[in-house]
Coordinates of C-alpha atoms in Angstrom, one line a residue:
Chain A
S65 CA 48.1 -6.5 19.6
G66 CA 46.6 -9.8 18.7
A67 CA 43.6 -9.6 20.9
P68 CA 41.9 -6.7 19.1
A69 CA 42.4 -8.4 15.8
A70 CA 40.5 -11.5 16.9
E71 CA 37.6 -9.3 18.2
W72 CA 37.3 -7.5 15.0
G73 CA 37.3 -10.8 13.0
G74 CA 35.0 -9.8 10.3
F75 CA 36.8 -6.6 9.4
E76 CA 40.2 -8.1 9.4
D77 CA 40.5 -8.5 5.6
N78 CA 39.4 -5.1 4.9
M79 CA 41.2 -3.0 7.5
Q80 CA 44.1 -1.4 6.0
G81 CA 46.0 -1.3 9.3
G82 CA 45.8 -5.0 9.7
G83 CA 45.1 -6.0 13.3
S84 CA 44.5 -2.6 14.8
A85 CA 41.1 -1.8 16.2
V86 CA 41.6 1.9 15.8
I87 CA 40.2 3.5 12.8
D88 CA 42.6 5.8 11.2
M89 CA 40.6 8.9 10.7
E90 CA 43.2 10.5 8.5
N91 CA 42.5 8.2 5.6
M92 CA 38.7 8.5 5.7
D93 CA 37.0 11.0 3.4
D94 CA 34.0 13.0 4.4
T95 CA 31.5 10.6 2.9
S96 CA 32.6 7.7 5.0
G97 CA 29.2 7.4 6.6
S98 CA 28.0 5.1 3.8
S99 CA 29.6 1.7 3.7
F100 CA 29.5 1.7 -0.1
E101 CA 31.9 4.7 -0.3
D102 CA 34.2 2.6 2.1
M103 CA 33.8 -0.4 -0.1
G104 CA 34.7 1.6 -3.2
E105 CA 37.8 3.0 -1.3
M106 CA 38.9 -0.4 -0.1
H107 CA 38.3 -1.9 -3.5
Q108 CA 40.4 0.8 -5.0
R109 CA 43.2 0.2 -2.5
M110 CA 42.9 -3.6 -3.1
K111 CA 43.3 -3.0 -6.8
E112 CA 46.4 -0.8 -6.3
E113 CA 47.9 -3.3 -3.9
E114 CA 47.3 -6.1 -6.3
E115 CA 48.7 -4.1 -9.1
E116 CA 51.9 -3.7 -7.1
E117 CA 51.9 -7.3 -6.3
A118 CA 51.3 -8.3 -9.9
E119 CA 54.3 -6.1 -10.9
G120 CA 56.4 -7.7 -8.4
E121 CA 55.3 -11.2 -9.5
A122 CA 55.8 -10.3 -13.1
G123 CA 59.3 -9.5 -12.2
A124 CA 59.8 -12.7 -10.4
G125 CA 57.9 -14.8 -12.9
E126 CA 60.2 -13.9 -15.8
E127 CA 62.7 -16.1 -14.4
E128 CA 60.3 -19.1 -14.4
D129 CA 58.4 -20.7 -17.2
G130 CA 56.4 -18.3 -19.2
E131 CA 53.2 -20.3 -19.0
F132 CA 53.3 -20.8 -15.3
L133 CA 53.3 -17.1 -14.7
G134 CA 49.6 -17.7 -15.0
M135 CA 49.2 -20.1 -12.0
K136 CA 49.3 -17.6 -9.2
G137 CA 48.6 -14.7 -11.4
L138 CA 45.5 -16.4 -12.8
R139 CA 44.0 -17.1 -9.4
G140 CA 44.6 -13.6 -8.4
Q141 CA 43.0 -12.3 -11.6
L142 CA 40.0 -14.4 -11.1
G143 CA 39.6 -13.3 -7.5
R144 CA 39.9 -9.8 -8.6
Q145 CA 37.3 -10.2 -11.3
V146 CA 34.8 -11.8 -8.9
A147 CA 35.4 -9.0 -6.3
D148 CA 34.9 -6.5 -9.1
Q149 CA 31.6 -8.0 -10.2
M150 CA 30.3 -8.2 -6.7
W151 CA 31.2 -4.6 -6.1
Q152 CA 29.5 -3.5 -9.4
G153 CA 26.4 -5.6 -8.6
G154 CA 26.2 -4.2 -5.1
K155 CA 26.6 -0.6 -6.4
R156 CA 23.9 -1.1 -9.0
Q157 CA 21.5 -2.5 -6.5
A158 CA 22.2 0.3 -4.0
S159 CA 21.6 3.0 -6.6
R160 CA 18.4 1.4 -7.7
A161 CA 17.1 1.1 -4.1
F162 CA 18.0 4.7 -3.5
S163 CA 16.2 6.0 -6.6
L164 CA 13.2 4.0 -5.6
Y165 CA 13.0 5.5 -2.2
A166 CA 13.6 8.9 -3.7
N167 CA 10.6 8.4 -5.9
I168 CA 8.4 8.2 -2.9
D169 CA 9.5 11.6 -1.8
I170 CA 8.5 13.0 -5.1
L171 CA 4.9 12.3 -4.1
R172 CA 5.2 13.8 -0.6
P173 CA 4.0 17.4 -1.5
Y174 CA 0.8 16.1 -2.9
F175 CA -0.1 14.6 0.4
D176 CA 0.5 17.7 2.5
V177 CA -3.0 18.4 3.7
E178 CA -4.9 18.9 6.9
P179 CA -8.3 17.2 7.7
V180 CA -10.1 20.5 7.6
Q181 CA -8.9 21.1 4.1
V182 CA -10.0 17.7 2.9
R183 CA -13.5 18.2 4.4
A184 CA -13.7 21.7 2.8
R185 CA -12.7 20.3 -0.6
L186 CA -15.2 17.4 -0.4
L187 CA -18.0 19.8 0.2
E188 CA -16.8 22.2 -2.5
S189 CA -16.8 19.4 -5.0
M190 CA -20.5 19.6 -5.0
I191 CA -20.9 23.3 -5.4
P192 CA -20.7 24.6 -8.9
V193 CA -18.7 27.8 -9.3
K194 CA -20.4 30.8 -10.9
M195 CA -17.3 32.7 -12.2
I196 CA -16.1 31.0 -15.4
N197 CA -14.3 33.9 -16.9
F198 CA -11.6 33.7 -14.3
P199 CA -9.4 30.6 -14.0
Q200 CA -10.5 28.7 -10.9
K201 CA -7.9 27.4 -8.5
I202 CA -7.5 23.6 -8.3
A203 CA -5.6 22.2 -5.5
G204 CA -3.0 19.5 -6.7
E205 CA -3.6 17.2 -3.9
L206 CA -3.7 13.4 -4.2
Y207 CA -4.7 12.2 -0.7
G208 CA -8.5 13.0 -1.0
P209 CA -8.9 11.5 -4.5
L210 CA -7.0 8.4 -3.5
M211 CA -9.2 7.9 -0.3
L212 CA -12.3 8.4 -2.4
V213 CA -11.3 5.8 -4.9
F214 CA -10.8 3.3 -2.1
T215 CA -14.1 4.3 -0.5
L216 CA -15.7 3.7 -3.9
V217 CA -14.1 0.3 -4.1
A218 CA -15.5 -0.6 -0.7
I219 CA -19.0 0.6 -1.6
L220 CA -18.8 -1.4 -4.9
L221 CA -17.9 -4.5 -3.0
H222 CA -20.8 -4.0 -0.8
G223 CA -23.1 -3.5 -3.7
M224 CA -21.8 -6.6 -5.6
K225 CA -22.3 -8.8 -2.6
T226 CA -25.8 -7.6 -2.0
S227 CA -26.7 -8.1 -5.6
D228 CA -25.2 -11.6 -5.7
T229 CA -23.1 -10.9 -8.7
I230 CA -21.0 -13.8 -9.7
I231 CA -17.8 -13.0 -11.5
R232 CA -16.4 -15.8 -13.7
E233 CA -13.1 -14.6 -15.0
G234 CA -11.5 -12.8 -12.1
T235 CA -12.5 -11.9 -8.5
L236 CA -14.8 -9.5 -6.8
M237 CA -12.0 -7.5 -5.3
G238 CA -10.0 -7.5 -8.6
T239 CA -13.0 -6.3 -10.6
A240 CA -13.8 -3.5 -8.1
I241 CA -10.3 -2.2 -7.8
G242 CA -9.8 -2.4 -11.5
T243 CA -13.0 -0.6 -12.4
C244 CA -12.4 2.3 -9.9
F245 CA -8.7 2.8 -10.5
G246 CA -9.1 2.3 -14.2
Y247 CA -11.8 5.0 -14.4
W248 CA -9.8 7.4 -12.3
L249 CA -6.4 7.0 -14.0
G250 CA -7.7 6.3 -17.5
V251 CA -10.3 9.0 -17.8
S252 CA -7.9 11.5 -16.1
S253 CA -5.2 10.7 -18.7
F254 CA -7.7 10.9 -21.5
M255 CA -9.1 14.2 -20.4
Y256 CA -5.6 15.5 -19.8
F257 CA -4.8 14.6 -23.4
L258 CA -7.9 16.3 -24.7
A259 CA -7.1 19.3 -22.5
Y260 CA -3.6 19.4 -24.1
L261 CA -5.3 19.4 -27.5
C262 CA -7.7 22.1 -26.6
N263 CA -5.2 24.3 -24.9
A264 CA -6.7 24.2 -21.5
Q265 CA -4.6 25.3 -18.6
I266 CA -4.5 22.2 -16.4
T267 CA -1.8 19.8 -15.2
M268 CA -2.0 16.1 -14.8
V269 CA -2.1 16.2 -11.0
Q270 CA -4.8 18.8 -11.1
M271 CA -6.8 16.7 -13.5
L272 CA -6.4 13.7 -11.3
S273 CA -7.4 15.7 -8.3
L274 CA -10.5 17.3 -10.0
L275 CA -11.8 13.9 -11.2
G276 CA -11.0 12.2 -7.9
Y277 CA -13.1 14.7 -6.0
G278 CA -15.8 14.4 -8.5
L279 CA -16.1 10.7 -7.3
F280 CA -17.5 12.0 -4.0
G281 CA -20.9 12.4 -5.6
H282 CA -20.6 8.9 -7.0
C283 CA -19.8 7.6 -3.5
I284 CA -22.8 9.2 -1.9
T285 CA -25.2 8.1 -4.7
L286 CA -24.1 4.5 -4.7
F287 CA -24.0 4.2 -0.9
V288 CA -27.6 5.3 -0.6
T289 CA -29.0 3.4 -3.6
Y290 CA -27.3 0.1 -2.9
N291 CA -29.1 0.0 0.4
I292 CA -32.4 1.5 -0.7
H293 CA -33.5 -0.2 -4.0
F294 CA -35.8 2.3 -5.6
H295 CA -35.1 3.1 -9.2
S296 CA -36.8 6.5 -9.1
L297 CA -34.6 7.4 -6.1
F298 CA -31.6 6.4 -8.1
Y299 CA -32.5 8.6 -11.0
I300 CA -33.1 11.5 -8.7
F301 CA -29.7 11.1 -7.1
W302 CA -28.1 10.5 -10.5
L303 CA -29.5 13.8 -11.8
V304 CA -29.1 15.9 -8.7
V305 CA -25.9 14.7 -7.0
G306 CA -24.1 13.5 -10.2
G307 CA -25.2 16.6 -12.0
L308 CA -23.9 18.9 -9.3
S309 CA -20.5 17.3 -9.2
T310 CA -20.4 17.3 -13.0
L311 CA -21.4 20.9 -13.1
R312 CA -18.6 21.9 -10.8
M313 CA -15.9 20.0 -12.7
V314 CA -17.2 21.4 -16.0
A315 CA -17.2 25.0 -14.7
V316 CA -13.7 24.6 -13.4
L317 CA -12.5 23.3 -16.7
V318 CA -14.4 26.0 -18.8
S319 CA -12.8 28.7 -16.6
R320 CA -9.4 27.4 -17.7
T321 CA -10.2 27.0 -21.5
V322 CA -10.5 29.6 -24.2
G323 CA -12.6 29.2 -27.2
H324 CA -16.1 27.9 -27.6
T325 CA -15.4 24.8 -29.6
Q326 CA -12.7 23.7 -27.2
R327 CA -14.9 24.4 -24.2
L328 CA -17.7 22.3 -25.7
I329 CA -15.5 19.4 -26.5
L330 CA -13.9 19.2 -23.1
C331 CA -17.1 19.7 -21.1
G332 CA -19.2 17.4 -23.3
T333 CA -16.7 14.6 -22.9
L334 CA -16.2 15.0 -19.2
A335 CA -19.9 15.3 -18.4
S336 CA -20.9 12.3 -20.5
L337 CA -18.1 10.0 -19.1
H338 CA -18.9 11.1 -15.6
M339 CA -22.6 10.6 -15.8
L340 CA -22.3 7.4 -17.7
F341 CA -19.9 5.9 -15.2
L342 CA -22.4 6.4 -12.4
L343 CA -25.1 4.8 -14.6
Y344 CA -22.8 1.8 -15.4
L345 CA -21.9 1.3 -11.7
H346 CA -25.5 1.3 -10.6
F347 CA -26.8 -1.0 -13.3
A348 CA -24.0 -3.4 -13.7
Y349 CA -24.2 -4.5 -10.1
H350 CA -27.9 -4.2 -9.4
K351 CA -30.0 -7.0 -8.0
V352 CA -31.5 -9.2 -10.7
V353 CA -34.8 -9.8 -8.9
E354 CA -35.4 -6.1 -8.2
G355 CA -34.7 -5.4 -11.8
I356 CA -37.4 -7.8 -13.0
L357 CA -40.0 -6.3 -10.7
D358 CA -39.2 -2.7 -11.7
T359 CA -39.3 -3.6 -15.4
L360 CA -43.0 -3.9 -14.9
E361 CA -43.2 -0.4 -13.6
G362 CA -41.2 1.3 -16.3
P363 CA -41.9 -0.2 -19.7
N364 CA -39.3 2.2 -21.3
M365 CA -36.4 0.4 -19.5
P366 CA -34.5 -1.9 -21.9
P367 CA -34.2 -5.3 -20.3
F368 CA -30.5 -5.8 -21.0
Q369 CA -29.6 -3.4 -18.2
R370 CA -31.3 -5.6 -15.6
V371 CA -29.2 -8.8 -16.1
A372 CA -26.4 -9.4 -13.7
R373 CA -23.1 -10.3 -15.3
D374 CA -21.9 -13.7 -16.4
I375 CA -24.6 -16.1 -15.2
P376 CA -25.4 -18.1 -18.4
V377 CA -28.0 -20.4 -17.1
V378 CA -29.8 -17.9 -14.9
S379 CA -29.7 -15.1 -17.5
N380 CA -31.7 -17.1 -20.0
A381 CA -34.4 -17.7 -17.4
V382 CA -34.3 -14.1 -16.5
L383 CA -34.7 -12.9 -20.1
N384 CA -37.6 -15.4 -20.6
T385 CA -39.3 -14.3 -17.4
T386 CA -38.8 -10.6 -18.4
A387 CA -40.2 -11.2 -21.8
K388 CA -43.2 -13.0 -20.5
A389 CA -43.9 -10.3 -17.9
I390 CA -43.7 -7.6 -20.5
A391 CA -45.9 -9.6 -22.7
L392 CA -48.4 -10.0 -20.0
T393 CA -48.6 -6.2 -19.3
L394 CA -48.9 -5.3 -22.9
Chain B
F245 CA 43.5 28.7 33.8
P246 CA 46.5 29.1 36.2
G247 CA 46.1 25.6 37.7
L248 CA 46.6 23.8 34.5
A249 CA 49.8 25.7 33.6
D250 CA 51.8 23.1 35.6
V251 CA 50.5 20.2 33.6
S252 CA 53.0 19.3 30.9
I253 CA 54.1 16.1 29.2
S254 CA 57.8 15.8 28.8
Q255 CA 59.0 15.0 25.4
D256 CA 60.8 11.7 26.1
I257 CA 57.8 9.8 27.6
P258 CA 55.7 8.4 24.7
V259 CA 52.0 8.5 25.0
E260 CA 50.8 5.0 24.3
G261 CA 48.2 2.5 25.1
E262 CA 45.5 0.4 23.7
I263 CA 42.1 1.7 22.9
T264 CA 39.6 -1.1 22.6
V265 CA 36.1 -0.5 21.5
P266 CA 33.9 -2.7 23.6
V267 CA 30.8 -2.6 21.4
G268 CA 32.3 -4.6 18.5
S269 CA 33.5 -7.4 20.9
Q270 CA 29.9 -8.3 22.0
S271 CA 28.1 -8.9 18.7
P272 CA 30.4 -11.5 17.2
D273 CA 30.2 -13.6 20.4
E274 CA 26.4 -13.3 20.5
D275 CA 26.2 -14.4 16.9
Y276 CA 28.2 -17.4 17.5
S277 CA 26.3 -18.3 20.6
T278 CA 22.9 -18.2 19.0
L279 CA 24.2 -20.3 16.1
D280 CA 25.2 -23.0 18.5
E281 CA 22.0 -23.2 20.5
P282 CA 19.5 -26.0 19.8
V283 CA 16.8 -25.3 17.3
K284 CA 14.1 -25.7 19.9
D285 CA 15.5 -22.7 21.8
T286 CA 15.5 -20.5 18.8
I287 CA 11.9 -21.5 17.8
M288 CA 10.7 -21.0 21.4
R289 CA 12.3 -17.5 21.5
D290 CA 10.5 -16.5 18.3
L291 CA 7.2 -18.0 19.4
K292 CA 7.4 -16.2 22.7
A293 CA 8.1 -12.9 21.0
V294 CA 5.1 -13.5 18.7
G295 CA 2.9 -14.5 21.7
K296 CA 3.9 -11.4 23.6
K297 CA 2.9 -9.3 20.6
F298 CA -0.5 -11.0 20.4
V299 CA -1.1 -10.1 24.1
H300 CA -0.2 -6.5 23.3
V301 CA -2.7 -6.4 20.5
M302 CA -5.5 -7.9 22.6
Y303 CA -4.9 -5.5 25.4
P304 CA -3.7 -2.3 23.6
R305 CA -1.6 -0.2 25.9
K306 CA 0.8 2.5 24.9
S307 CA 3.8 0.3 24.9
S308 CA 6.6 0.3 22.4
A309 CA 7.4 -3.4 22.4
L310 CA 5.3 -4.0 19.2
L311 CA 7.2 -1.2 17.4
R312 CA 10.7 -1.8 18.7
D313 CA 11.1 -5.4 17.8
W314 CA 9.1 -5.8 14.8
D315 CA 8.7 -9.2 13.1
L316 CA 6.5 -10.4 10.3
W317 CA 5.9 -14.0 11.5
G318 CA 2.7 -13.1 13.3
P319 CA 1.1 -11.2 10.4
L320 CA 2.1 -14.1 8.2
V321 CA 0.5 -16.7 10.4
L322 CA -2.6 -14.7 10.8
C323 CA -3.0 -13.9 7.1
V324 CA -2.5 -17.5 6.1
S325 CA -5.1 -18.8 8.7
L326 CA -7.6 -16.2 7.7
A327 CA -7.2 -17.0 4.1
L328 CA -7.5 -20.7 4.7
M329 CA -10.7 -20.1 6.8
L330 CA -12.2 -18.1 4.0
Q331 CA -12.0 -20.9 1.6
G332 CA -14.8 -23.2 0.8
G333 CA -17.5 -20.5 0.3
S334 CA -18.2 -21.2 -3.3
A335 CA -21.7 -22.2 -4.5
D336 CA -20.4 -24.9 -6.8
S337 CA -17.1 -25.9 -8.3
K338 CA -17.6 -23.6 -11.4
D339 CA -18.4 -20.2 -9.8
D340 CA -16.5 -18.1 -7.2
G341 CA -18.7 -17.4 -4.3
G342 CA -15.9 -16.6 -2.0
P343 CA -12.5 -15.0 -2.2
Q344 CA -9.5 -17.0 -3.4
F345 CA -6.6 -17.7 -1.1
A346 CA -4.4 -15.4 -3.2
E347 CA -7.0 -12.7 -3.1
V348 CA -7.2 -12.5 0.7
F349 CA -3.3 -12.6 0.8
V350 CA -2.9 -9.8 -1.7
I351 CA -5.7 -7.7 -0.2
I352 CA -4.1 -7.8 3.3
W353 CA -0.5 -7.2 2.2
F354 CA -1.3 -4.7 -0.6
G355 CA -3.6 -2.7 1.8
A356 CA -1.1 -2.7 4.5
V357 CA 1.6 -1.4 2.1
V358 CA -0.7 1.3 0.9
I359 CA -1.6 2.4 4.4
T360 CA 2.1 2.5 5.3
L361 CA 3.0 4.5 2.3
N362 CA 0.2 6.9 3.1
S363 CA 1.3 7.4 6.7
K364 CA 4.9 8.0 5.6
L365 CA 3.8 10.5 3.0
L366 CA 1.7 12.3 5.5
G367 CA 4.9 12.8 7.6
G368 CA 4.9 9.8 9.9
T369 CA 7.9 8.9 11.9
I370 CA 7.4 5.2 11.9
S371 CA 9.4 2.9 9.7
F372 CA 8.0 0.8 6.8
F373 CA 8.3 -2.6 8.4
Q374 CA 7.2 -1.4 11.8
S375 CA 4.0 -0.2 10.3
L376 CA 3.4 -3.5 8.4
C377 CA 4.1 -5.3 11.6
V378 CA 1.4 -3.4 13.6
L379 CA -1.2 -3.7 10.8
G380 CA -0.6 -7.4 10.5
Y381 CA -0.8 -8.1 14.1
C382 CA -4.0 -6.1 14.5
V383 CA -5.7 -8.6 12.2
L384 CA -5.8 -10.9 15.2
P385 CA -9.2 -9.9 16.5
L386 CA -10.7 -10.3 13.0
T387 CA -9.2 -13.9 12.8
V388 CA -10.9 -14.6 16.1
A389 CA -14.1 -13.3 14.7
M390 CA -13.8 -15.5 11.6
L391 CA -13.4 -18.6 14.0
V392 CA -16.5 -17.6 15.8
C393 CA -18.4 -17.1 12.6
R394 CA -17.4 -20.5 11.3
L395 CA -18.6 -22.1 14.5
V396 CA -21.9 -20.2 14.5
L397 CA -22.4 -21.1 10.8
L398 CA -21.9 -24.8 11.7
A399 CA -24.8 -24.5 14.2
S400 CA -27.3 -22.6 12.0
A401 CA -27.5 -20.3 9.0
G402 CA -30.5 -18.2 9.6
T403 CA -31.3 -14.6 10.5
I404 CA -30.3 -15.0 14.2
S405 CA -26.9 -16.4 13.3
F406 CA -26.5 -13.4 10.9
I407 CA -27.2 -11.0 13.7
I408 CA -24.8 -12.8 16.1
R409 CA -22.1 -12.8 13.4
L410 CA -22.8 -9.1 12.6
I411 CA -22.4 -8.1 16.3
V412 CA -19.1 -10.2 16.7
V413 CA -17.6 -9.0 13.5
G414 CA -18.6 -5.4 14.3
A415 CA -17.0 -5.6 17.7
M416 CA -13.8 -7.2 16.5
F417 CA -13.6 -4.6 13.7
G418 CA -13.8 -1.8 16.2
W419 CA -11.2 -3.5 18.4
S420 CA -8.7 -3.9 15.4
T421 CA -9.1 -0.3 14.4
L422 CA -8.7 1.0 17.9
A423 CA -5.7 -1.3 18.5
S424 CA -3.8 -0.2 15.3
T425 CA -4.8 3.4 15.9
A426 CA -3.3 3.2 19.4
F427 CA 0.0 2.2 18.0
L428 CA 0.2 4.1 14.6
A429 CA -1.5 7.4 15.4
D430 CA 1.2 8.4 17.9
S431 CA 3.7 8.6 15.1
Q432 CA 1.9 11.2 13.3
P433 CA 1.7 15.0 13.8
P434 CA -1.3 15.5 16.1
N435 CA -3.6 17.4 13.7
R436 CA -3.3 14.7 11.0
K437 CA -4.4 11.7 13.0
A438 CA -7.7 11.5 11.2
L439 CA -6.1 11.4 7.8
V440 CA -4.2 8.3 8.9
V441 CA -7.0 6.6 10.7
Y442 CA -9.4 6.7 7.8
P443 CA -7.5 4.3 5.5
I444 CA -7.0 1.9 8.4
F445 CA -10.8 2.0 9.0
L446 CA -11.4 1.2 5.4
F447 CA -8.9 -1.6 5.4
Y448 CA -10.4 -3.4 8.3
F449 CA -13.8 -2.7 7.0
V450 CA -13.0 -4.6 3.8
I451 CA -11.6 -7.5 5.8
S452 CA -14.7 -7.5 8.1
W453 CA -17.0 -7.4 5.0
M454 CA -15.2 -10.5 3.6
I455 CA -15.6 -12.3 6.9
L456 CA -19.3 -11.3 7.3
T457 CA -20.3 -12.3 3.8
F458 CA -18.7 -15.7 4.0
T459 CA -21.2 -18.5 3.5
P460 CA -19.9 -22.0 3.4
Q461 CA -21.3 -24.7 1.2

């Protein structure tokens, strides 16, 4: 049966039966679906065969010079070591790849949502709850927060472009992504740590989810005020929309914490971080020209908030103009 | 079964024969034959496959050719050409007015990977590379829009050109989103299509924004 052997050319070395194209099912174990188990088996058989050969050679080599036992045996040993290393390397890579794939599946339950649920949760994030004596339910879901963070990135990009912000060290996209993800992940971790200190009943995923949905208010505010540049409008939106989402997050946290001091610490930190982030996002990327004009209207605005970032030559001119304008009005 | 009672195999006739598996015999021959063909044939075959997929994107029909034979040549070519065309938008040599080459590259591939992971986590049946392939190929309308924008900007840079560019980019953005949705949304459970379409919408929106706000110097 030479013909089948030629057709299965690639397998010839590994087939235990030599030239046969028929797979002997008796010698396969149940896990023979994976080629790595097969490799392991074949490797094992190869080892056993070579051990038998080595024993046979050792018996024959005693008759020859002791040193030359090595010639054929050495090449066989080297080959065996190389094959061994390749097998170990392949096995390590396969287990690493498998654990990486399995890690994706860990996230799967957090993405198990329906569009209706997402919409409902988005609207709920603006409605503060009244019952704070009873622990409120937080859905541990990551799809909504992740999409909101990406939406915030898109809105920030739009805002940065309309304000002609010029970034020196870095790129527009990098800054936007870094800011939004840094806030979401960083503040969530910090709040989770504080919640752990204050004995609040909240898990990390729930904290991520809560803060993520709180960004819905930020998205609405920034989307409106980046297109309609009125400072008074921004402040109204900041207080009303930002305030509502902050109140909701605070109420949910309070319902899950016991003790007045702990409640105060948690809620104070969360409220200040949330509101200050919205303030930062608005002013850091605001149009320089609009800023100068509005400075004349509101004398209690400190001028440093109006300057766009990282324009050395222009910022000096801006500061001079602002100072002159204020001096004129006073 | 009374009729089968007569069938018997006598002990002294051995049952023998050759069982050949025809599948295995074909692939080694094919491999050898494609190795021996001239390089021009290989390149033309790949180019034809890429061209066929371009046609599928421009006229999105419910065909599975894009999904079945995925390849990443088309997305790579589109990504590189888009990134090259988005160069040269800086105000002067010191500041960055436009995106860097690496930035565009990273946005497109990172965005495509995130959308793929998202659709897989939502229970999609499409494989990782198939999804990357579809998303990459659907950047074609936006690359065409970039070409048109550059040509329009060569002519003038005023409000009218902005309006023209806005219309062109908007139309191509809609086309891209529809094309990729036509391929990807079928692989999802029917009530979750909106959850998969939204990130695709955001992704092409960001690319369209980069194209629209490009101002050469």
